[in-house]
C-alpha cells in the first residue's frame, strides 16, 4: 500500500514544479514559428491568439516561386507579425536576382530578417552556399539587419560534422564583417542529448550568437515521421520511426513536451540557448494554440513531460 505524501514532501514537490513550470514558460516565451505560403489563411487566427510582433518564418518549398515567397511575407507583415522568409542560396540564379528579391522583400513586406540556407538541390546559378550570399554585401545594402542560418545538432546526411562546424564559424565571421547579426535556428530533432552537445560545442568555439532550437510542433505521428525522414533528421528519428509506441511517448500526446521540459531543465543548469522555433507542418493555428497555452501556464506535469490544456 502506498503511503500518502507528508505535507512537507507535497509542498516541496509543488514548489519544485512551480519552478520548473516557470522555466518552461521562459524557454517558450516569444517562440518563433515556421509556416508555408499555404498557411496564410490562418494568420489572423494566430494574431488573435498571440498578439502582434512575433517572428514567423516563411519556408521556401521546392517548387515555390520567389513571387509566392514575397506574397506570403507581405501577408505575415499585414497580420502584424515579423516576416522572416527563407532564402535558399542554390535557388538563386545570380546576384542580380538576389538584388531584385531583396528589393521586393524589404520594400513590400518590410523584411529586415532572413533565414539563409544553402538549399537541398543542385545550384541553378552561381550560389552554392549561404556564405556566397553573405559575401555579396547585398543583404546589408538592402537593410537586412539579422540573418538566421541552419544548425544541425544531429549532423547532415551529406556533410561531415567538422565541415559543418567550420562553416558555422565562417558564417558568423562573414556576418560580423558585414555588420549583420547572425543567429542559429536548428533543424528539428527529438532527442535533447545531441542538442546539448551541439550547443556546448558551438559555445566552446567562441560563438556567442543567439541559438533557437527547432522543435516539431503538435502534429499527428504519421505527419512527424514523414517530415522527419524527408528532412533527413538524424539518428533519433531513424531509430524510432519503426517503433510508433516509443516515438509517441517521446513526443507526448500533443506536441514536443518531453523535449521542451528537458531543454528547460538544461537551460536552467546553464545551457546557452535563447528560445525555441516551432515547425508547424501545415498546422499553424494548432501550433499557435499550443504556444498560447504554454505561455499562459496552462499545463501540468505528466509522464510524457507535461500535458497542455489547449482550447478547442
PDB file of C-alpha atoms in Angstrom:
ATOM      1  CA  UNK A   1       0.000   0.000   0.000  1.00  0.00           C
ATOM      2  CA  UNK A   2       1.358   3.419  -0.987  1.00  0.00           C
ATOM      3  CA  UNK A   3       1.616   5.883   1.836  1.00  0.00           C
ATOM      4  CA  UNK A   4       0.310   9.395   1.210  1.00  0.00           C
ATOM      5  CA  UNK A   5       2.949  12.088   0.938  1.00  0.00           C
ATOM      6  CA  UNK A   6       3.563  14.184   4.017  1.00  0.00           C
ATOM      7  CA  UNK A   7       2.606  17.869   3.840  1.00  0.00           C
ATOM      8  CA  UNK A   8       6.272  18.855   3.743  1.00  0.00           C
ATOM      9  CA  UNK A   9       7.037  16.497   0.850  1.00  0.00           C
ATOM     10  CA  UNK A  10       3.953  17.615  -1.059  1.00  0.00           C
ATOM     11  CA  UNK A  11       4.901  21.259  -0.501  1.00  0.00           C
ATOM     12  CA  UNK A  12       8.436  20.640  -1.758  1.00  0.00           C
ATOM     13  CA  UNK A  13       7.132  18.809  -4.826  1.00  0.00           C
ATOM     14  CA  UNK A  14       4.743  21.669  -5.540  1.00  0.00           C
ATOM     15  CA  UNK A  15       7.493  24.260  -5.202  1.00  0.00           C
ATOM     16  CA  UNK A  16       9.741  22.193  -7.469  1.00  0.00           C
ATOM     17  CA  UNK A  17       7.073  22.001 -10.169  1.00  0.00           C
ATOM     18  CA  UNK A  18       6.308  25.726  -9.872  1.00  0.00           C
ATOM     19  CA  UNK A  19       9.992  26.481 -10.551  1.00  0.00           C
ATOM     20  CA  UNK A  20      10.064  24.049 -13.465  1.00  0.00           C
ATOM     21  CA  UNK A  21       6.835  25.464 -14.904  1.00  0.00           C
ATOM     22  CA  UNK A  22       8.371  28.941 -14.822  1.00  0.00           C
ATOM     23  CA  UNK A  23      11.483  27.620 -16.621  1.00  0.00           C
ATOM     24  CA  UNK A  24       9.325  26.062 -19.356  1.00  0.00           C
ATOM     25  CA  UNK A  25       7.393  29.304 -19.831  1.00  0.00           C
ATOM     26  CA  UNK A  26      10.657  31.286 -20.044  1.00  0.00           C
ATOM     27  CA  UNK A  27      12.017  28.928 -22.706  1.00  0.00           C
ATOM     28  CA  UNK A  28       8.832  29.076 -24.792  1.00  0.00           C
ATOM     29  CA  UNK A  29       8.100  32.775 -24.388  1.00  0.00           C
ATOM     30  CA  UNK A  30       8.247  34.595 -27.722  1.00  0.00           C
ATOM     31  CA  UNK A  31       8.843  31.364 -29.641  1.00  0.00           C
ATOM     32  CA  UNK A  32       9.215  31.767 -33.374  1.00  0.00           C
ATOM     33  CA  UNK A  33       7.072  29.817 -35.827  1.00  0.00           C
ATOM     34  CA  UNK A  34       7.539  28.352 -39.272  1.00  0.00           C
ATOM     35  CA  UNK A  35       4.834  28.272 -41.949  1.00  0.00           C
ATOM     36  CA  UNK A  36       4.449  27.702 -45.669  1.00  0.00           C
ATOM     37  CA  UNK A  37       2.682  30.080 -48.015  1.00  0.00           C
ATOM     38  CA  UNK A  38      -0.294  27.674 -47.863  1.00  0.00           C
ATOM     39  CA  UNK A  39      -0.848  28.682 -44.197  1.00  0.00           C
ATOM     40  CA  UNK A  40      -1.505  32.372 -44.887  1.00  0.00           C
ATOM     41  CA  UNK A  41      -5.262  31.978 -44.330  1.00  0.00           C
ATOM     42  CA  UNK A  42      -4.650  31.166 -40.640  1.00  0.00           C
ATOM     43  CA  UNK A  43      -2.583  34.254 -39.818  1.00  0.00           C
ATOM     44  CA  UNK A  44      -5.459  36.318 -38.407  1.00  0.00           C
ATOM     45  CA  UNK A  45      -6.419  33.476 -36.068  1.00  0.00           C
ATOM     46  CA  UNK A  46      -2.807  33.326 -34.918  1.00  0.00           C
ATOM     47  CA  UNK A  47      -2.757  37.074 -34.280  1.00  0.00           C
ATOM     48  CA  UNK A  48      -5.859  36.706 -32.091  1.00  0.00           C
ATOM     49  CA  UNK A  49      -4.015  34.048 -30.095  1.00  0.00           C
ATOM     50  CA  UNK A  50      -0.532  35.549 -29.902  1.00  0.00           C
ATOM     51  CA  UNK A  51      -0.923  39.255 -30.497  1.00  0.00           C
ATOM     52  CA  UNK A  52       1.399  41.205 -32.765  1.00  0.00           C
ATOM     53  CA  UNK A  53       5.143  41.287 -33.196  1.00  0.00           C
ATOM     54  CA  UNK A  54       6.239  37.657 -33.120  1.00  0.00           C
ATOM     55  CA  UNK A  55       8.575  36.221 -35.756  1.00  0.00           C
ATOM     56  CA  UNK A  56       7.096  33.919 -38.381  1.00  0.00           C
ATOM     57  CA  UNK A  57       9.477  32.229 -40.783  1.00  0.00           C
ATOM     58  CA  UNK A  58       8.157  31.609 -44.291  1.00  0.00           C
ATOM     59  CA  UNK A  59       9.622  28.445 -45.789  1.00  0.00           C
ATOM     60  CA  UNK A  60      10.537  28.082 -49.446  1.00  0.00           C
ATOM     61  CA  UNK A  61       9.159  24.838 -50.868  1.00  0.00           C
ATOM     62  CA  UNK A  62      10.960  23.052 -53.732  1.00  0.00           C
ATOM     63  CA  UNK A  63       8.557  24.240 -56.459  1.00  0.00           C
ATOM     64  CA  UNK A  64       7.754  27.587 -54.869  1.00  0.00           C
ATOM     65  CA  UNK A  65       8.342  30.810 -56.802  1.00  0.00           C
ATOM     66  CA  UNK A  66      10.012  33.887 -55.382  1.00  0.00           C
ATOM     67  CA  UNK A  67       6.778  35.770 -56.087  1.00  0.00           C
ATOM     68  CA  UNK A  68       4.951  33.401 -53.742  1.00  0.00           C
ATOM     69  CA  UNK A  69       7.595  34.000 -51.074  1.00  0.00           C
ATOM     70  CA  UNK A  70       7.171  37.756 -51.353  1.00  0.00           C
ATOM     71  CA  UNK A  71       3.360  37.489 -51.262  1.00  0.00           C
ATOM     72  CA  UNK A  72       3.473  35.295 -48.142  1.00  0.00           C
ATOM     73  CA  UNK A  73       5.889  37.696 -46.411  1.00  0.00           C
ATOM     74  CA  UNK A  74       3.510  40.573 -47.167  1.00  0.00           C
ATOM     75  CA  UNK A  75       0.610  38.642 -45.590  1.00  0.00           C
ATOM     76  CA  UNK A  76       2.685  37.885 -42.494  1.00  0.00           C
ATOM     77  CA  UNK A  77       3.511  41.581 -42.099  1.00  0.00           C
ATOM     78  CA  UNK A  78      -0.087  42.674 -42.687  1.00  0.00           C
ATOM     79  CA  UNK A  79      -1.221  40.254 -39.966  1.00  0.00           C
ATOM     80  CA  UNK A  80       1.062  42.065 -37.523  1.00  0.00           C
ATOM     81  CA  UNK A  81       3.956  39.597 -37.359  1.00  0.00           C
ATOM     82  CA  UNK A  82       7.620  39.940 -38.306  1.00  0.00           C
ATOM     83  CA  UNK A  83       8.220  38.055 -41.574  1.00  0.00           C
ATOM     84  CA  UNK A  84      11.421  36.028 -41.839  1.00  0.00           C
ATOM     85  CA  UNK A  85      11.474  34.470 -45.315  1.00  0.00           C
ATOM     86  CA  UNK A  86      13.715  31.557 -46.213  1.00  0.00           C
ATOM     87  CA  UNK A  87      16.231  32.289 -48.953  1.00  0.00           C
ATOM     88  CA  UNK A  88      17.879  29.102 -50.271  1.00  0.00           C
ATOM     89  CA  UNK A  89      21.082  30.182 -51.999  1.00  0.00           C
ATOM     90  CA  UNK A  90      21.040  27.405 -54.592  1.00  0.00           C
ATOM     91  CA  UNK A  91      17.628  28.540 -55.857  1.00  0.00           C
ATOM     92  CA  UNK A  92      19.105  31.887 -56.943  1.00  0.00           C
ATOM     93  CA  UNK A  93      20.321  32.353 -60.493  1.00  0.00           C
ATOM     94  CA  UNK A  94      22.731  35.207 -59.796  1.00  0.00           C
ATOM     95  CA  UNK A  95      23.410  38.344 -57.763  1.00  0.00           C
ATOM     96  CA  UNK A  96      21.006  40.352 -59.908  1.00  0.00           C
ATOM     97  CA  UNK A  97      18.111  38.073 -58.981  1.00  0.00           C
ATOM     98  CA  UNK A  98      19.127  38.279 -55.307  1.00  0.00           C
ATOM     99  CA  UNK A  99      19.204  42.074 -55.562  1.00  0.00           C
ATOM    100  CA  UNK A 100      15.701  42.136 -57.048  1.00  0.00           C
ATOM    101  CA  UNK A 101      14.350  39.682 -54.467  1.00  0.00           C
ATOM    102  CA  UNK A 102      15.753  41.659 -51.544  1.00  0.00           C
ATOM    103  CA  UNK A 103      14.333  44.856 -53.011  1.00  0.00           C
ATOM    104  CA  UNK A 104      10.851  43.358 -53.155  1.00  0.00           C
ATOM    105  CA  UNK A 105      11.022  41.778 -49.702  1.00  0.00           C
ATOM    106  CA  UNK A 106      12.220  44.944 -48.000  1.00  0.00           C
ATOM    107  CA  UNK A 107      10.056  47.461 -49.853  1.00  0.00           C
ATOM    108  CA  UNK A 108       6.805  45.473 -49.998  1.00  0.00           C
ATOM    109  CA  UNK A 109       6.948  43.380 -46.803  1.00  0.00           C
ATOM    110  CA  UNK A 110       9.266  45.408 -44.596  1.00  0.00           C
ATOM    111  CA  UNK A 111      11.619  42.445 -44.254  1.00  0.00           C
ATOM    112  CA  UNK A 112      14.694  43.036 -42.084  1.00  0.00           C
ATOM    113  CA  UNK A 113      15.456  39.398 -41.206  1.00  0.00           C
ATOM    114  CA  UNK A 114      16.085  36.313 -43.331  1.00  0.00           C
ATOM    115  CA  UNK A 115      16.751  32.628 -42.874  1.00  0.00           C
ATOM    116  CA  UNK A 116      19.641  31.954 -45.209  1.00  0.00           C
ATOM    117  CA  UNK A 117      20.288  28.334 -46.187  1.00  0.00           C
ATOM    118  CA  UNK A 118      22.117  26.550 -48.973  1.00  0.00           C
ATOM    119  CA  UNK A 119      19.087  24.527 -50.088  1.00  0.00           C
ATOM    120  CA  UNK A 120      18.939  20.799 -50.820  1.00  0.00           C
ATOM    121  CA  UNK A 121      19.234  20.873 -54.603  1.00  0.00           C
ATOM    122  CA  UNK A 122      21.798  21.349 -57.326  1.00  0.00           C
ATOM    123  CA  UNK A 123      22.622  25.059 -57.753  1.00  0.00           C
ATOM    124  CA  UNK A 124      20.717  26.800 -60.551  1.00  0.00           C
ATOM    125  CA  UNK A 125      23.328  29.548 -60.735  1.00  0.00           C
ATOM    126  CA  UNK A 126      26.465  30.900 -59.115  1.00  0.00           C
ATOM    127  CA  UNK A 127      25.473  30.496 -55.446  1.00  0.00           C
ATOM    128  CA  UNK A 128      26.377  27.242 -53.724  1.00  0.00           C
ATOM    129  CA  UNK A 129      26.230  28.162 -50.032  1.00  0.00           C
ATOM    130  CA  UNK A 130      24.743  30.764 -47.717  1.00  0.00           C
ATOM    131  CA  UNK A 131      28.261  32.121 -47.305  1.00  0.00           C
ATOM    132  CA  UNK A 132      28.253  33.030 -51.012  1.00  0.00           C
ATOM    133  CA  UNK A 133      25.193  35.216 -50.411  1.00  0.00           C
ATOM    134  CA  UNK A 134      26.732  36.864 -47.351  1.00  0.00           C
ATOM    135  CA  UNK A 135      29.838  37.757 -49.360  1.00  0.00           C
ATOM    136  CA  UNK A 136      27.859  39.806 -51.905  1.00  0.00           C
ATOM    137  CA  UNK A 137      27.217  42.663 -49.451  1.00  0.00           C
ATOM    138  CA  UNK A 138      23.668  42.915 -50.809  1.00  0.00           C
ATOM    139  CA  UNK A 139      21.976  41.987 -47.546  1.00  0.00           C
ATOM    140  CA  UNK A 140      23.398  44.949 -45.647  1.00  0.00           C
ATOM    141  CA  UNK A 141      22.803  47.236 -48.627  1.00  0.00           C
ATOM    142  CA  UNK A 142      19.080  46.382 -48.534  1.00  0.00           C
ATOM    143  CA  UNK A 143      18.769  46.919 -44.799  1.00  0.00           C
ATOM    144  CA  UNK A 144      18.789  43.286 -43.677  1.00  0.00           C
ATOM    145  CA  UNK A 145      19.852  43.538 -40.050  1.00  0.00           C
ATOM    146  CA  UNK A 146      19.668  39.910 -38.928  1.00  0.00           C
ATOM    147  CA  UNK A 147      20.258  36.584 -40.647  1.00  0.00           C
ATOM    148  CA  UNK A 148      19.495  33.161 -39.248  1.00  0.00           C
ATOM    149  CA  UNK A 149      21.376  30.133 -40.540  1.00  0.00           C
ATOM    150  CA  UNK A 150      20.675  26.454 -40.012  1.00  0.00           C
ATOM    151  CA  UNK A 151      22.157  24.402 -37.202  1.00  0.00           C
ATOM    152  CA  UNK A 152      22.318  20.608 -37.371  1.00  0.00           C
ATOM    153  CA  UNK A 153      22.655  19.044 -33.903  1.00  0.00           C
ATOM    154  CA  UNK A 154      22.348  15.539 -35.356  1.00  0.00           C
ATOM    155  CA  UNK A 155      24.536  16.207 -38.349  1.00  0.00           C
ATOM    156  CA  UNK A 156      23.774  16.393 -42.051  1.00  0.00           C
ATOM    157  CA  UNK A 157      23.447  13.341 -44.312  1.00  0.00           C
ATOM    158  CA  UNK A 158      25.787  14.821 -46.941  1.00  0.00           C
ATOM    159  CA  UNK A 159      28.244  16.927 -44.926  1.00  0.00           C
ATOM    160  CA  UNK A 160      30.825  15.806 -42.367  1.00  0.00           C
ATOM    161  CA  UNK A 161      30.379  17.203 -38.853  1.00  0.00           C
ATOM    162  CA  UNK A 162      33.718  19.013 -38.763  1.00  0.00           C
ATOM    163  CA  UNK A 163      32.900  20.673 -42.088  1.00  0.00           C
ATOM    164  CA  UNK A 164      29.562  21.784 -40.646  1.00  0.00           C
ATOM    165  CA  UNK A 165      31.268  23.253 -37.570  1.00  0.00           C
ATOM    166  CA  UNK A 166      33.850  25.091 -39.664  1.00  0.00           C
ATOM    167  CA  UNK A 167      31.094  26.523 -41.866  1.00  0.00           C
ATOM    168  CA  UNK A 168      29.239  27.805 -38.796  1.00  0.00           C
ATOM    169  CA  UNK A 169      32.321  29.700 -37.624  1.00  0.00           C
ATOM    170  CA  UNK A 170      32.867  31.063 -41.132  1.00  0.00           C
ATOM    171  CA  UNK A 171      29.268  32.301 -41.439  1.00  0.00           C
ATOM    172  CA  UNK A 172      29.480  34.044 -38.076  1.00  0.00           C
ATOM    173  CA  UNK A 173      32.658  35.818 -39.199  1.00  0.00           C
ATOM    174  CA  UNK A 174      31.198  36.802 -42.580  1.00  0.00           C
ATOM    175  CA  UNK A 175      28.049  38.217 -40.954  1.00  0.00           C
ATOM    176  CA  UNK A 176      30.042  40.174 -38.376  1.00  0.00           C
ATOM    177  CA  UNK A 177      32.223  41.643 -41.132  1.00  0.00           C
ATOM    178  CA  UNK A 178      29.068  42.682 -42.991  1.00  0.00           C
ATOM    179  CA  UNK A 179      27.557  44.339 -39.916  1.00  0.00           C
ATOM    180  CA  UNK A 180      24.769  41.761 -39.684  1.00  0.00           C
ATOM    181  CA  UNK A 181      23.647  39.922 -36.558  1.00  0.00           C
ATOM    182  CA  UNK A 182      23.718  36.183 -37.098  1.00  0.00           C
ATOM    183  CA  UNK A 183      21.720  33.585 -35.190  1.00  0.00           C
ATOM    184  CA  UNK A 184      21.317  29.821 -35.436  1.00  0.00           C
ATOM    185  CA  UNK A 185      17.999  28.013 -35.861  1.00  0.00           C
ATOM    186  CA  UNK A 186      18.395  24.272 -35.648  1.00  0.00           C
ATOM    187  CA  UNK A 187      16.759  21.583 -37.707  1.00  0.00           C
ATOM    188  CA  UNK A 188      14.124  19.837 -35.614  1.00  0.00           C
ATOM    189  CA  UNK A 189      15.194  16.844 -33.552  1.00  0.00           C
ATOM    190  CA  UNK A 190      13.576  14.543 -30.997  1.00  0.00           C
ATOM    191  CA  UNK A 191      16.401  13.974 -28.545  1.00  0.00           C
ATOM    192  CA  UNK A 192      17.903  16.516 -26.150  1.00  0.00           C
ATOM    193  CA  UNK A 193      21.375  14.945 -25.933  1.00  0.00           C
ATOM    194  CA  UNK A 194      22.686  15.944 -29.404  1.00  0.00           C
ATOM    195  CA  UNK A 195      21.161  19.410 -28.984  1.00  0.00           C
ATOM    196  CA  UNK A 196      23.046  19.939 -25.725  1.00  0.00           C
ATOM    197  CA  UNK A 197      26.281  18.577 -27.215  1.00  0.00           C
ATOM    198  CA  UNK A 198      25.991  20.721 -30.349  1.00  0.00           C
ATOM    199  CA  UNK A 199      25.227  23.878 -28.357  1.00  0.00           C
ATOM    200  CA  UNK A 200      28.128  23.340 -25.984  1.00  0.00           C
ATOM    201  CA  UNK A 201      30.442  22.645 -28.927  1.00  0.00           C
ATOM    202  CA  UNK A 202      29.383  25.878 -30.605  1.00  0.00           C
ATOM    203  CA  UNK A 203      29.991  27.849 -27.403  1.00  0.00           C
ATOM    204  CA  UNK A 204      33.378  26.170 -26.909  1.00  0.00           C
ATOM    205  CA  UNK A 205      34.405  27.546 -30.317  1.00  0.00           C
ATOM    206  CA  UNK A 206      33.763  31.046 -29.036  1.00  0.00           C
ATOM    207  CA  UNK A 207      30.462  31.624 -30.833  1.00  0.00           C
ATOM    208  CA  UNK A 208      28.032  33.582 -28.661  1.00  0.00           C
ATOM    209  CA  UNK A 209      25.409  34.038 -31.394  1.00  0.00           C
ATOM    210  CA  UNK A 210      21.746  33.501 -30.449  1.00  0.00           C
ATOM    211  CA  UNK A 211      20.538  29.894 -30.718  1.00  0.00           C
ATOM    212  CA  UNK A 212      16.919  28.869 -31.185  1.00  0.00           C
ATOM    213  CA  UNK A 213      16.155  25.177 -31.026  1.00  0.00           C
ATOM    214  CA  UNK A 214      13.912  23.800 -33.745  1.00  0.00           C
ATOM    215  CA  UNK A 215      11.133  21.550 -32.490  1.00  0.00           C
ATOM    216  CA  UNK A 216       8.297  19.704 -34.163  1.00  0.00           C
ATOM    217  CA  UNK A 217       5.067  21.416 -33.201  1.00  0.00           C
ATOM    218  CA  UNK A 218       1.964  19.411 -32.297  1.00  0.00           C
ATOM    219  CA  UNK A 219       1.061  17.087 -35.144  1.00  0.00           C
ATOM    220  CA  UNK A 220      -0.013  13.546 -35.888  1.00  0.00           C
ATOM    221  CA  UNK A 221       2.625  10.870 -35.512  1.00  0.00           C
ATOM    222  CA  UNK A 222       2.452   9.910 -39.184  1.00  0.00           C
ATOM    223  CA  UNK A 223       2.999  13.537 -40.198  1.00  0.00           C
ATOM    224  CA  UNK A 224       6.020  13.860 -37.928  1.00  0.00           C
ATOM    225  CA  UNK A 225       7.633  10.677 -39.234  1.00  0.00           C
ATOM    226  CA  UNK A 226       7.007  11.774 -42.824  1.00  0.00           C
ATOM    227  CA  UNK A 227       8.618  15.186 -42.361  1.00  0.00           C
ATOM    228  CA  UNK A 228      11.459  13.852 -40.228  1.00  0.00           C
ATOM    229  CA  UNK A 229      12.541  11.278 -42.797  1.00  0.00           C
ATOM    230  CA  UNK A 230      12.112  13.748 -45.649  1.00  0.00           C
ATOM    231  CA  UNK A 231      14.284  16.331 -43.897  1.00  0.00           C
ATOM    232  CA  UNK A 232      16.995  13.844 -43.014  1.00  0.00           C
ATOM    233  CA  UNK A 233      16.753  14.487 -39.280  1.00  0.00           C
ATOM    234  CA  UNK A 234      19.361  12.402 -37.516  1.00  0.00           C
ATOM    235  CA  UNK A 235      19.631   9.053 -35.808  1.00  0.00           C
ATOM    236  CA  UNK A 236      16.967   9.674 -33.154  1.00  0.00           C
ATOM    237  CA  UNK A 237      14.233   9.550 -35.795  1.00  0.00           C
ATOM    238  CA  UNK A 238      15.743   6.737 -37.840  1.00  0.00           C
ATOM    239  CA  UNK A 239      15.894   4.589 -34.733  1.00  0.00           C
ATOM    240  CA  UNK A 240      12.350   5.418 -33.650  1.00  0.00           C
ATOM    241  CA  UNK A 241      10.441   5.627 -36.931  1.00  0.00           C
ATOM    242  CA  UNK A 242       9.743   1.894 -36.882  1.00  0.00           C
ATOM    243  CA  UNK A 243       8.598   1.942 -33.249  1.00  0.00           C
ATOM    244  CA  UNK A 244       5.460   4.062 -33.121  1.00  0.00           C
ATOM    245  CA  UNK A 245       4.823   3.479 -29.418  1.00  0.00           C
ATOM    246  CA  UNK A 246       8.244   4.753 -28.380  1.00  0.00           C
ATOM    247  CA  UNK A 247       8.029   7.606 -30.842  1.00  0.00           C
ATOM    248  CA  UNK A 248       4.645   8.649 -29.461  1.00  0.00           C
ATOM    249  CA  UNK A 249       5.917   8.659 -25.908  1.00  0.00           C
ATOM    250  CA  UNK A 250       8.916  10.732 -26.885  1.00  0.00           C
ATOM    251  CA  UNK A 251       6.794  13.455 -28.415  1.00  0.00           C
ATOM    252  CA  UNK A 252       3.953  13.394 -25.942  1.00  0.00           C
ATOM    253  CA  UNK A 253       0.311  13.360 -26.936  1.00  0.00           C
ATOM    254  CA  UNK A 254       0.018  16.917 -28.192  1.00  0.00           C
ATOM    255  CA  UNK A 255       3.469  18.203 -29.026  1.00  0.00           C
ATOM    256  CA  UNK A 256       7.139  18.286 -28.052  1.00  0.00           C
ATOM    257  CA  UNK A 257       6.508  18.406 -24.308  1.00  0.00           C
ATOM    258  CA  UNK A 258       9.159  15.897 -23.239  1.00  0.00           C
ATOM    259  CA  UNK A 259      11.914  17.647 -25.180  1.00  0.00           C
ATOM    260  CA  UNK A 260      10.774  21.107 -24.060  1.00  0.00           C
ATOM    261  CA  UNK A 261      10.903  20.052 -20.428  1.00  0.00           C
ATOM    262  CA  UNK A 262      14.380  18.536 -20.838  1.00  0.00           C
ATOM    263  CA  UNK A 263      15.695  21.638 -22.592  1.00  0.00           C
ATOM    264  CA  UNK A 264      14.163  23.938 -19.978  1.00  0.00           C
ATOM    265  CA  UNK A 265      15.965  21.976 -17.270  1.00  0.00           C
ATOM    266  CA  UNK A 266      19.235  22.111 -19.203  1.00  0.00           C
ATOM    267  CA  UNK A 267      18.851  25.848 -19.745  1.00  0.00           C
ATOM    268  CA  UNK A 268      18.376  26.420 -16.029  1.00  0.00           C
ATOM    269  CA  UNK A 269      21.604  24.475 -15.478  1.00  0.00           C
ATOM    270  CA  UNK A 270      23.465  26.833 -17.827  1.00  0.00           C
ATOM    271  CA  UNK A 271      22.813  25.636 -21.388  1.00  0.00           C
ATOM    272  CA  UNK A 272      23.128  28.774 -23.524  1.00  0.00           C
ATOM    273  CA  UNK A 273      20.054  28.619 -25.745  1.00  0.00           C
ATOM    274  CA  UNK A 274      17.797  31.588 -26.384  1.00  0.00           C
ATOM    275  CA  UNK A 275      14.440  30.004 -27.182  1.00  0.00           C
ATOM    276  CA  UNK A 276      12.567  27.602 -29.435  1.00  0.00           C
ATOM    277  CA  UNK A 277      11.444  27.601 -33.046  1.00  0.00           C
ATOM    278  CA  UNK A 278       8.360  25.531 -33.871  1.00  0.00           C
ATOM    279  CA  UNK A 279       7.789  23.848 -37.224  1.00  0.00           C
ATOM    280  CA  UNK A 280       4.025  23.756 -37.740  1.00  0.00           C
ATOM    281  CA  UNK A 281       3.802  21.153 -40.557  1.00  0.00           C
ATOM    282  CA  UNK A 282       0.617  22.612 -42.002  1.00  0.00           C
ATOM    283  CA  UNK A 283      -0.947  23.148 -38.569  1.00  0.00           C
ATOM    284  CA  UNK A 284      -0.111  26.803 -37.973  1.00  0.00           C
ATOM    285  CA  UNK A 285      -3.235  27.626 -35.930  1.00  0.00           C
ATOM    286  CA  UNK A 286      -2.832  24.436 -33.886  1.00  0.00           C
ATOM    287  CA  UNK A 287       0.758  25.386 -33.097  1.00  0.00           C
ATOM    288  CA  UNK A 288      -0.291  28.914 -32.095  1.00  0.00           C
ATOM    289  CA  UNK A 289      -2.857  27.465 -29.671  1.00  0.00           C
ATOM    290  CA  UNK A 290      -0.149  25.288 -28.131  1.00  0.00           C
ATOM    291  CA  UNK A 291       2.189  28.260 -27.656  1.00  0.00           C
ATOM    292  CA  UNK A 292      -0.588  30.385 -26.157  1.00  0.00           C
ATOM    293  CA  UNK A 293      -1.446  27.677 -23.637  1.00  0.00           C
ATOM    294  CA  UNK A 294       2.198  27.192 -22.613  1.00  0.00           C
ATOM    295  CA  UNK A 295       2.868  30.927 -22.296  1.00  0.00           C
ATOM    296  CA  UNK A 296      -0.246  31.174 -20.110  1.00  0.00           C
ATOM    297  CA  UNK A 297       0.993  28.331 -17.921  1.00  0.00           C
ATOM    298  CA  UNK A 298      -1.950  26.097 -18.796  1.00  0.00           C
ATOM    299  CA  UNK A 299      -0.157  22.790 -18.412  1.00  0.00           C
ATOM    300  CA  UNK A 300       0.534  20.210 -15.726  1.00  0.00           C
ATOM    301  CA  UNK A 301       3.254  17.574 -15.242  1.00  0.00           C
ATOM    302  CA  UNK A 302       2.828  14.035 -16.516  1.00  0.00           C
ATOM    303  CA  UNK A 303       4.947  11.085 -17.601  1.00  0.00           C
ATOM    304  CA  UNK A 304       5.359  12.492 -21.127  1.00  0.00           C
ATOM    305  CA  UNK A 305       6.787  15.802 -19.858  1.00  0.00           C
ATOM    306  CA  UNK A 306       3.693  17.866 -19.296  1.00  0.00           C
ATOM    307  CA  UNK A 307       0.106  17.964 -20.524  1.00  0.00           C
ATOM    308  CA  UNK A 308      -1.041  21.137 -22.255  1.00  0.00           C
ATOM    309  CA  UNK A 309      -4.604  22.377 -21.872  1.00  0.00           C
ATOM    310  CA  UNK A 310      -5.198  23.554 -25.427  1.00  0.00           C
ATOM    311  CA  UNK A 311      -8.525  25.273 -26.097  1.00  0.00           C
ATOM    312  CA  UNK A 312     -10.551  23.768 -28.918  1.00  0.00           C
TER     313      UNK A 312
END
